[in-house]
Amino acid sequence: MRVPSTPVRFRPHPAGGAGSRRGPGVMKRVDRVARLLKMMQLLQSGRPLEPEKLAESLKVSRRTLFRDLKLLDDAGVGFSFSRRSATYQPKEEPLLPPTHLTFPEALALLALLRQGLRQRSHPNPRELASAAVKIESLLPRRLQDTCGPLLRDIEFIPPPESRTELAASKVEYLQRAMSMRLKVRGVYHAVSPREVITSIIRPYRLVHVHRGWYLLGFSEAHGEVRMFKIERFVSIEVTQETYRPDPDFSVERYFGRAWNVIREDRTWRVKLRFSPRVAQNVAEIRWHATQRTFLASDGGLIFEVDVDGLKEISWWILGYGDEVRVLQPPALRELIKDRIEGMRALYMNGVTAMKEA
């Protein structure tokens, strides 16, 4: 099967061939249509526009500008004039301009959208589904006929995820607060369900990490930047108090070299030896930005990584059971030994109390 490689373009066909004749009246109407389309794009850009700047952008007089604006208004194109700022503004949310996609780009985008729907990791699944339908419906018929079978041959088996539907409305509130730089008042269940925290938060970032959505923001109750799991908020209220984002804040610096999301105070050089049975599986995955792997003479794998803290990586190591051995540091070996002894006591002696990490 031959896969088309031409761009997907949405353009009107010319009203005639190369030899068709266009008189001055036809060309004048064509120019006006092009001007009206450009005016619609400017009005829907979301930027307030002064009449003078709008006329300058379109290269027309004020009289022609007002005549064209009246025509768009009669046609139902949504815009309004603010007397306070003396600017034209869109009445509704601005529309995105048309985009030209190649066939591989359209296929990749549709596959990504379908992955999001299957994985249920997006906080707004309805909008995601609507976007997928719109993009697919805009494709020419021949590309729809090609995309359909190819997409049916692509499957995504998602990993376990948090219940995104519980976070959807809260994410919407937080996005609104962040766009207007407004603080929020959050009532939050901490790790222990009985511990409820109320804090004024300056929301900095929404991040999807480690199977769930989190808010990174400055908590005034704690006096520092904290990470909050979105589903654990009992309530979120957008206040009218503004804040200035910290220009030095960085998601990368916040997480540092944490194995997943829990960053501790000390950086450790960890060295592990995996058995030949699992060596290839471990080596094929990029587990951490700092990892280094070396193949041992017996087919095993030496795995090195620099991490901020040992707790999270210890849970990962335990998942490999007796197929991995900690070489460095001794503190990690002792932590693993303690966890193994706790597990042994739990299963051999019927101990029900879980040992604190």
Tab-separated table of C-alpha atoms in Angstrom:
chain	number	residue	atom	x	y	z
A	1	MET	CA	0.000	0.000	0.000
A	2	ARG	CA	1.321	3.394	-0.987
A	3	VAL	CA	1.119	5.956	1.827
A	4	PRO	CA	0.387	9.499	0.604
A	5	SER	CA	3.043	12.021	1.592
A	6	THR	CA	1.480	15.225	0.312
A	7	PRO	CA	0.416	17.865	2.862
A	8	VAL	CA	-3.192	17.906	3.972
A	9	ARG	CA	-4.329	21.358	2.853
A	10	PHE	CA	-7.733	22.919	3.156
A	11	ARG	CA	-7.898	25.474	0.352
A	12	PRO	CA	-10.732	26.512	-1.913
A	13	HIS	CA	-10.343	25.474	-5.533
A	14	PRO	CA	-9.783	28.347	-7.965
A	15	ALA	CA	-12.856	29.330	-9.900
A	16	GLY	CA	-11.405	28.464	-13.242
A	17	GLY	CA	-8.229	27.178	-14.859
A	18	ALA	CA	-4.986	28.954	-15.529
A	19	GLY	CA	-6.420	30.572	-18.598
A	20	SER	CA	-9.607	31.893	-16.995
A	21	ARG	CA	-10.205	35.626	-17.311
A	22	ARG	CA	-10.802	37.813	-14.296
A	23	GLY	CA	-11.999	41.358	-14.790
A	24	PRO	CA	-11.403	44.247	-12.374
A	25	GLY	CA	-14.742	43.658	-10.644
A	26	VAL	CA	-13.932	39.995	-9.950
A	27	MET	CA	-10.475	40.844	-8.628
A	28	LYS	CA	-11.936	43.522	-6.374
A	29	ARG	CA	-14.355	41.027	-4.847
A	30	VAL	CA	-11.555	38.479	-4.394
A	31	ASP	CA	-9.428	41.089	-2.626
A	32	ARG	CA	-12.317	41.948	-0.325
A	33	VAL	CA	-12.924	38.295	0.542
A	34	ALA	CA	-9.227	37.879	1.368
A	35	ARG	CA	-9.362	41.050	3.491
A	36	LEU	CA	-12.445	39.846	5.364
A	37	LEU	CA	-10.799	36.496	6.066
A	38	LYS	CA	-7.722	38.260	7.426
A	39	MET	CA	-9.945	40.526	9.533
A	40	MET	CA	-11.715	37.492	11.011
A	41	GLN	CA	-8.351	35.951	11.855
A	42	LEU	CA	-7.195	39.156	13.571
A	43	LEU	CA	-10.444	39.511	15.533
A	44	GLN	CA	-10.309	35.883	16.659
A	45	SER	CA	-6.654	36.098	17.729
A	46	GLY	CA	-7.760	37.100	21.239
A	47	ARG	CA	-5.752	40.355	21.219
A	48	PRO	CA	-7.612	43.658	21.778
A	49	LEU	CA	-7.285	45.713	18.576
A	50	GLU	CA	-7.588	49.483	18.212
A	51	PRO	CA	-9.397	50.639	15.046
A	52	GLU	CA	-6.293	52.466	13.797
A	53	LYS	CA	-4.058	49.402	14.188
A	54	LEU	CA	-6.679	47.143	12.628
A	55	ALA	CA	-7.006	49.468	9.618
A	56	GLU	CA	-3.214	49.669	9.329
A	57	SER	CA	-2.867	45.873	9.411
A	58	LEU	CA	-5.449	45.535	6.639
A	59	LYS	CA	-4.100	48.524	4.662
A	60	VAL	CA	-7.529	50.154	4.372
A	61	SER	CA	-9.111	53.448	5.374
A	62	ARG	CA	-11.211	53.815	8.509
A	63	ARG	CA	-14.300	54.136	6.343
A	64	THR	CA	-13.599	50.840	4.580
A	65	LEU	CA	-12.753	49.234	7.922
A	66	PHE	CA	-16.107	50.156	9.477
A	67	ARG	CA	-17.956	48.984	6.371
A	68	ASP	CA	-16.220	45.604	6.534
A	69	LEU	CA	-16.834	45.325	10.288
A	70	LYS	CA	-20.545	45.920	9.739
A	71	LEU	CA	-20.584	43.191	7.092
A	72	LEU	CA	-18.935	40.711	9.496
A	73	ASP	CA	-21.310	41.725	12.274
A	74	ASP	CA	-24.318	41.147	9.990
A	75	ALA	CA	-22.859	37.728	9.114
A	76	GLY	CA	-22.736	36.764	12.809
A	77	VAL	CA	-18.971	36.881	13.336
A	78	GLY	CA	-18.579	37.387	17.089
A	79	PHE	CA	-16.753	40.523	18.178
A	80	SER	CA	-17.503	43.556	20.323
A	81	PHE	CA	-16.195	47.074	20.832
A	82	SER	CA	-15.045	48.046	24.314
A	83	ARG	CA	-15.642	51.756	24.911
A	84	ARG	CA	-13.466	51.611	27.991
A	85	SER	CA	-10.349	50.458	26.139
A	86	ALA	CA	-11.473	51.644	22.670
A	87	THR	CA	-10.599	48.254	21.177
A	88	TYR	CA	-12.310	45.434	19.305
A	89	GLN	CA	-12.380	42.097	21.120
A	90	PRO	CA	-13.748	38.607	20.333
A	91	LYS	CA	-17.061	37.743	22.000
A	92	GLU	CA	-16.213	34.072	22.244
A	93	GLU	CA	-13.064	32.030	22.667
A	94	PRO	CA	-10.767	32.628	19.675
A	95	LEU	CA	-10.497	29.941	17.030
A	96	LEU	CA	-7.179	28.522	15.924
A	97	PRO	CA	-6.058	29.335	12.378
A	98	PRO	CA	-6.040	26.538	9.755
A	99	THR	CA	-3.009	24.265	9.865
A	100	HIS	CA	-1.441	22.273	7.059
A	101	LEU	CA	-0.581	18.711	8.114
A	102	THR	CA	1.308	16.065	6.190
A	103	PHE	CA	-0.138	12.568	6.240
A	104	PRO	CA	2.430	11.278	8.793
A	105	GLU	CA	1.710	14.323	11.005
A	106	ALA	CA	-2.054	13.748	10.855
A	107	LEU	CA	-1.612	10.047	11.615
A	108	ALA	CA	0.737	10.758	14.551
A	109	LEU	CA	-1.619	13.389	15.989
A	110	LEU	CA	-4.684	11.134	15.738
A	111	ALA	CA	-2.755	8.241	17.300
A	112	LEU	CA	-1.685	10.510	20.167
A	113	LEU	CA	-5.265	11.658	20.740
A	114	ARG	CA	-6.512	8.084	20.766
A	115	GLN	CA	-3.774	7.145	23.211
A	116	GLY	CA	-4.942	9.925	25.539
A	117	LEU	CA	-8.526	8.686	25.320
A	118	ARG	CA	-7.514	5.086	25.978
A	119	GLN	CA	-5.096	5.963	28.768
A	120	ARG	CA	-7.602	8.332	30.434
A	121	SER	CA	-4.747	10.527	31.618
A	122	HIS	CA	-6.109	13.770	30.164
A	123	PRO	CA	-8.252	15.819	32.564
A	124	ASN	CA	-10.614	16.900	29.742
A	125	PRO	CA	-11.522	13.702	27.827
A	126	ARG	CA	-14.573	15.267	26.152
A	127	GLU	CA	-12.487	18.016	24.574
A	128	LEU	CA	-9.898	15.422	23.566
A	129	ALA	CA	-12.526	13.289	21.838
A	130	SER	CA	-14.027	16.350	20.139
A	131	ALA	CA	-10.602	17.374	18.822
A	132	ALA	CA	-9.997	13.876	17.433
A	133	VAL	CA	-13.338	13.863	15.605
A	134	LYS	CA	-12.744	17.351	14.157
A	135	ILE	CA	-9.240	16.550	12.915
A	136	GLU	CA	-10.320	13.274	11.361
A	137	SER	CA	-13.355	14.865	9.686
A	138	LEU	CA	-11.167	17.546	8.061
A	139	LEU	CA	-8.965	14.992	6.328
A	140	PRO	CA	-9.642	14.380	2.651
A	141	ARG	CA	-11.583	11.193	2.003
A	142	ARG	CA	-8.605	9.316	0.588
A	143	LEU	CA	-6.572	10.050	3.721
A	144	GLN	CA	-9.470	9.041	5.968
A	145	ASP	CA	-9.610	5.722	4.106
A	146	THR	CA	-5.862	5.264	4.708
A	147	CYS	CA	-5.753	6.539	8.306
A	148	GLY	CA	-8.621	4.353	9.516
A	149	PRO	CA	-7.014	0.931	8.906
A	150	LEU	CA	-3.610	2.142	10.131
A	151	LEU	CA	-5.068	3.509	13.375
A	152	ARG	CA	-6.967	0.267	13.947
A	153	ASP	CA	-3.606	-1.541	13.779
A	154	ILE	CA	-2.140	0.652	16.563
A	155	GLU	CA	-3.016	-0.292	20.154
A	156	PHE	CA	-2.085	1.433	23.411
A	157	ILE	CA	-2.237	-0.582	26.617
A	158	PRO	CA	-2.149	2.070	29.326
A	159	PRO	CA	-0.462	1.603	32.703
A	160	PRO	CA	-2.497	1.998	35.910
A	161	GLU	CA	-3.575	5.637	36.340
A	162	SER	CA	-5.217	7.752	38.998
A	163	ARG	CA	-8.926	8.420	38.509
A	164	THR	CA	-8.641	11.407	36.188
A	165	GLU	CA	-12.381	12.132	36.285
A	166	LEU	CA	-11.960	13.149	39.931
A	167	ALA	CA	-9.403	15.779	38.921
A	168	ALA	CA	-11.074	17.236	35.799
A	169	SER	CA	-13.108	20.071	37.356
A	170	LYS	CA	-10.298	20.905	39.800
A	171	VAL	CA	-7.779	21.157	36.970
A	172	GLU	CA	-10.141	23.570	35.199
A	173	TYR	CA	-10.321	25.810	38.292
A	174	LEU	CA	-6.543	25.763	38.660
A	175	GLN	CA	-5.968	26.568	34.993
A	176	ARG	CA	-8.293	29.549	35.308
A	177	ALA	CA	-6.470	30.777	38.419
A	178	MET	CA	-3.058	30.357	36.784
A	179	SER	CA	-4.104	32.225	33.640
A	180	MET	CA	-5.243	35.216	35.736
A	181	ARG	CA	-2.446	34.901	38.321
A	182	LEU	CA	-4.907	34.472	41.190
A	183	LYS	CA	-4.228	32.624	44.422
A	184	VAL	CA	-6.421	29.674	45.399
A	185	ARG	CA	-7.668	28.499	48.776
A	186	GLY	CA	-7.340	24.729	48.946
A	187	VAL	CA	-8.657	22.237	51.485
A	188	TYR	CA	-6.453	19.179	51.091
A	189	HIS	CA	-6.269	15.618	52.413
A	190	ALA	CA	-2.625	14.859	53.189
A	191	VAL	CA	-1.131	11.343	53.001
A	192	SER	CA	-3.164	10.411	56.026
A	193	PRO	CA	-6.898	10.744	55.221
A	194	ARG	CA	-7.491	12.128	58.703
A	195	GLU	CA	-5.063	15.014	58.181
A	196	VAL	CA	-6.778	17.947	56.441
A	197	ILE	CA	-4.776	21.039	55.494
A	198	THR	CA	-6.162	24.428	54.479
A	199	SER	CA	-3.771	26.740	52.695
A	200	ILE	CA	-3.588	29.711	50.348
A	201	ILE	CA	-1.607	28.513	47.328
A	202	ARG	CA	0.093	30.348	44.488
A	203	PRO	CA	-0.269	27.817	41.652
A	204	TYR	CA	2.899	27.519	39.550
A	205	ARG	CA	2.573	24.361	37.422
A	206	LEU	CA	0.235	21.479	36.648
A	207	VAL	CA	2.263	18.329	35.993
A	208	HIS	CA	1.322	14.797	35.023
A	209	VAL	CA	3.898	12.546	36.608
A	210	HIS	CA	3.987	9.047	38.035
A	211	ARG	CA	0.438	8.109	36.948
A	212	GLY	CA	-1.358	11.181	38.204
A	213	TRP	CA	-1.916	14.950	38.043
A	214	TYR	CA	-0.212	17.190	40.582
A	215	LEU	CA	-0.112	20.897	41.395
A	216	LEU	CA	3.207	22.539	42.177
A	217	GLY	CA	2.687	25.790	44.035
A	218	PHE	CA	3.845	27.962	46.895
A	219	SER	CA	1.861	27.029	49.991
A	220	GLU	CA	1.555	29.931	52.402
A	221	ALA	CA	0.703	27.499	55.211
A	222	HIS	CA	4.051	25.743	54.734
A	223	GLY	CA	6.137	28.713	53.574
A	224	GLU	CA	7.566	26.798	50.615
A	225	VAL	CA	6.717	25.199	47.277
A	226	ARG	CA	4.758	21.982	47.779
A	227	MET	CA	3.359	19.274	45.530
A	228	PHE	CA	-0.346	18.474	45.833
A	229	LYS	CA	-2.116	15.547	44.209
A	230	ILE	CA	-5.147	17.038	42.475
A	231	GLU	CA	-7.642	14.316	43.522
A	232	ARG	CA	-6.847	14.883	47.192
A	233	PHE	CA	-8.218	18.419	47.193
A	234	VAL	CA	-11.528	18.467	49.063
A	235	SER	CA	-12.271	21.904	47.611
A	236	ILE	CA	-10.549	24.615	45.587
A	237	GLU	CA	-11.667	28.250	45.659
A	238	VAL	CA	-10.209	30.875	43.331
A	239	THR	CA	-9.587	34.059	45.344
A	240	GLN	CA	-9.360	37.624	44.056
A	241	GLU	CA	-5.828	38.032	45.426
A	242	THR	CA	-3.165	38.178	42.721
A	243	TYR	CA	0.403	36.891	42.897
A	244	ARG	CA	3.621	37.170	40.953
A	245	PRO	CA	5.102	33.892	39.724
A	246	ASP	CA	8.573	33.117	41.001
A	247	PRO	CA	10.876	33.760	37.993
A	248	ASP	CA	13.436	31.346	39.432
A	249	PHE	CA	11.010	28.435	39.800
A	250	SER	CA	11.771	25.417	37.622
A	251	VAL	CA	10.045	22.046	37.520
A	252	GLU	CA	13.382	20.406	36.734
A	253	ARG	CA	15.044	21.976	39.763
A	254	TYR	CA	12.087	21.133	41.994
A	255	PHE	CA	12.238	17.402	41.230
A	256	GLY	CA	16.014	17.454	40.946
A	257	ARG	CA	17.333	13.895	40.697
A	258	ALA	CA	14.429	12.214	42.465
A	259	TRP	CA	13.876	8.659	41.258
A	260	ASN	CA	10.220	9.515	40.610
A	261	VAL	CA	8.713	12.494	42.450
A	262	ILE	CA	10.000	12.412	46.042
A	263	ARG	CA	13.196	14.415	46.298
A	264	GLU	CA	15.238	13.970	49.462
A	265	ASP	CA	18.041	16.099	50.866
A	266	ARG	CA	21.051	14.021	49.808
A	267	THR	CA	22.320	12.818	46.424
A	268	TRP	CA	23.483	9.189	46.349
A	269	ARG	CA	25.601	7.296	43.793
A	270	VAL	CA	23.752	3.983	43.413
A	271	LYS	CA	25.344	0.942	41.796
A	272	LEU	CA	23.370	-2.241	41.124
A	273	ARG	CA	24.089	-5.577	39.483
A	274	PHE	CA	21.257	-7.283	37.609
A	275	SER	CA	21.259	-10.965	36.683
A	276	PRO	CA	21.516	-12.080	33.030
A	277	ARG	CA	17.849	-13.101	33.225
A	278	VAL	CA	16.617	-9.476	33.437
A	279	ALA	CA	19.660	-7.548	32.188
A	280	GLN	CA	18.330	-6.810	28.713
A	281	ASN	CA	14.893	-5.759	29.967
A	282	VAL	CA	16.466	-3.283	32.390
A	283	ALA	CA	18.951	-1.916	29.847
A	284	GLU	CA	16.259	-1.250	27.238
A	285	ILE	CA	14.461	1.336	29.386
A	286	ARG	CA	15.569	4.851	30.228
A	287	TRP	CA	14.668	4.809	33.917
A	288	HIS	CA	16.470	8.010	34.956
A	289	ALA	CA	18.253	10.916	33.325
A	290	THR	CA	21.574	10.039	35.019
A	291	GLN	CA	21.628	6.270	34.483
A	292	ARG	CA	24.667	4.468	33.098
A	293	THR	CA	24.692	0.794	32.145
A	294	PHE	CA	27.547	-1.614	31.489
A	295	LEU	CA	27.289	-5.213	30.296
A	296	ALA	CA	29.076	-7.690	32.583
A	297	SER	CA	31.121	-10.624	31.274
A	298	ASP	CA	28.514	-13.156	32.433
A	299	GLY	CA	25.684	-11.370	30.613
A	300	GLY	CA	24.532	-9.462	33.675
A	301	LEU	CA	24.178	-5.680	33.872
A	302	ILE	CA	25.891	-3.055	35.996
A	303	PHE	CA	23.459	-0.190	36.549
A	304	GLU	CA	24.608	3.163	37.959
A	305	VAL	CA	22.493	6.212	38.763
A	306	ASP	CA	22.683	9.400	40.865
A	307	VAL	CA	19.479	9.987	42.841
A	308	ASP	CA	18.252	12.450	45.462
A	309	GLY	CA	17.152	9.970	48.115
A	310	LEU	CA	16.969	6.188	48.510
A	311	LYS	CA	13.353	5.453	49.470
A	312	GLU	CA	11.785	5.535	46.001
A	313	ILE	CA	14.538	3.580	44.270
A	314	SER	CA	14.452	0.963	47.049
A	315	TRP	CA	10.825	0.148	46.166
A	316	TRP	CA	11.835	-0.277	42.515
A	317	ILE	CA	14.757	-2.538	43.429
A	318	LEU	CA	12.531	-4.777	45.557
A	319	GLY	CA	10.340	-5.343	42.499
A	320	TYR	CA	13.183	-7.342	40.905
A	321	GLY	CA	13.490	-9.678	43.882
A	322	ASP	CA	16.576	-11.874	43.796
A	323	GLU	CA	17.494	-10.790	40.247
A	324	VAL	CA	19.326	-7.694	41.505
A	325	ARG	CA	21.979	-6.968	44.134
A	326	VAL	CA	22.907	-3.581	45.608
A	327	LEU	CA	26.643	-2.907	45.294
A	328	GLN	CA	26.638	0.699	46.518
A	329	PRO	CA	25.942	2.496	48.796
A	330	PRO	CA	25.929	0.477	52.038
A	331	ALA	CA	23.027	2.600	53.332
A	332	LEU	CA	20.851	1.317	50.468
A	333	ARG	CA	21.862	-2.289	51.175
A	334	GLU	CA	20.805	-1.854	54.792
A	335	LEU	CA	17.505	-0.282	53.736
A	336	ILE	CA	16.774	-3.203	51.403
A	337	LYS	CA	17.703	-5.700	54.145
A	338	ASP	CA	15.363	-3.987	56.590
A	339	ARG	CA	12.481	-4.102	54.118
A	340	ILE	CA	13.126	-7.793	53.361
A	341	GLU	CA	13.219	-8.622	57.064
A	342	GLY	CA	9.973	-6.723	57.567
A	343	MET	CA	8.347	-8.670	54.712
A	344	ARG	CA	9.638	-11.960	56.127
A	345	ALA	CA	8.225	-11.161	59.541
A	346	LEU	CA	4.916	-10.147	57.969
A	347	TYR	CA	4.504	-13.452	56.131
A	348	MET	CA	6.292	-15.895	58.457
A	349	ASN	CA	5.138	-14.652	61.858
A	350	GLY	CA	1.744	-13.226	60.981
A	351	VAL	CA	2.740	-9.699	61.959
A	352	THR	CA	0.068	-7.282	60.791
A	353	ALA	CA	1.598	-3.972	61.790
A	354	MET	CA	3.392	-2.379	58.831
A	355	LYS	CA	6.846	-1.097	59.621
A	356	GLU	CA	7.358	2.630	59.039
A	357	ALA	CA	9.636	3.482	56.081
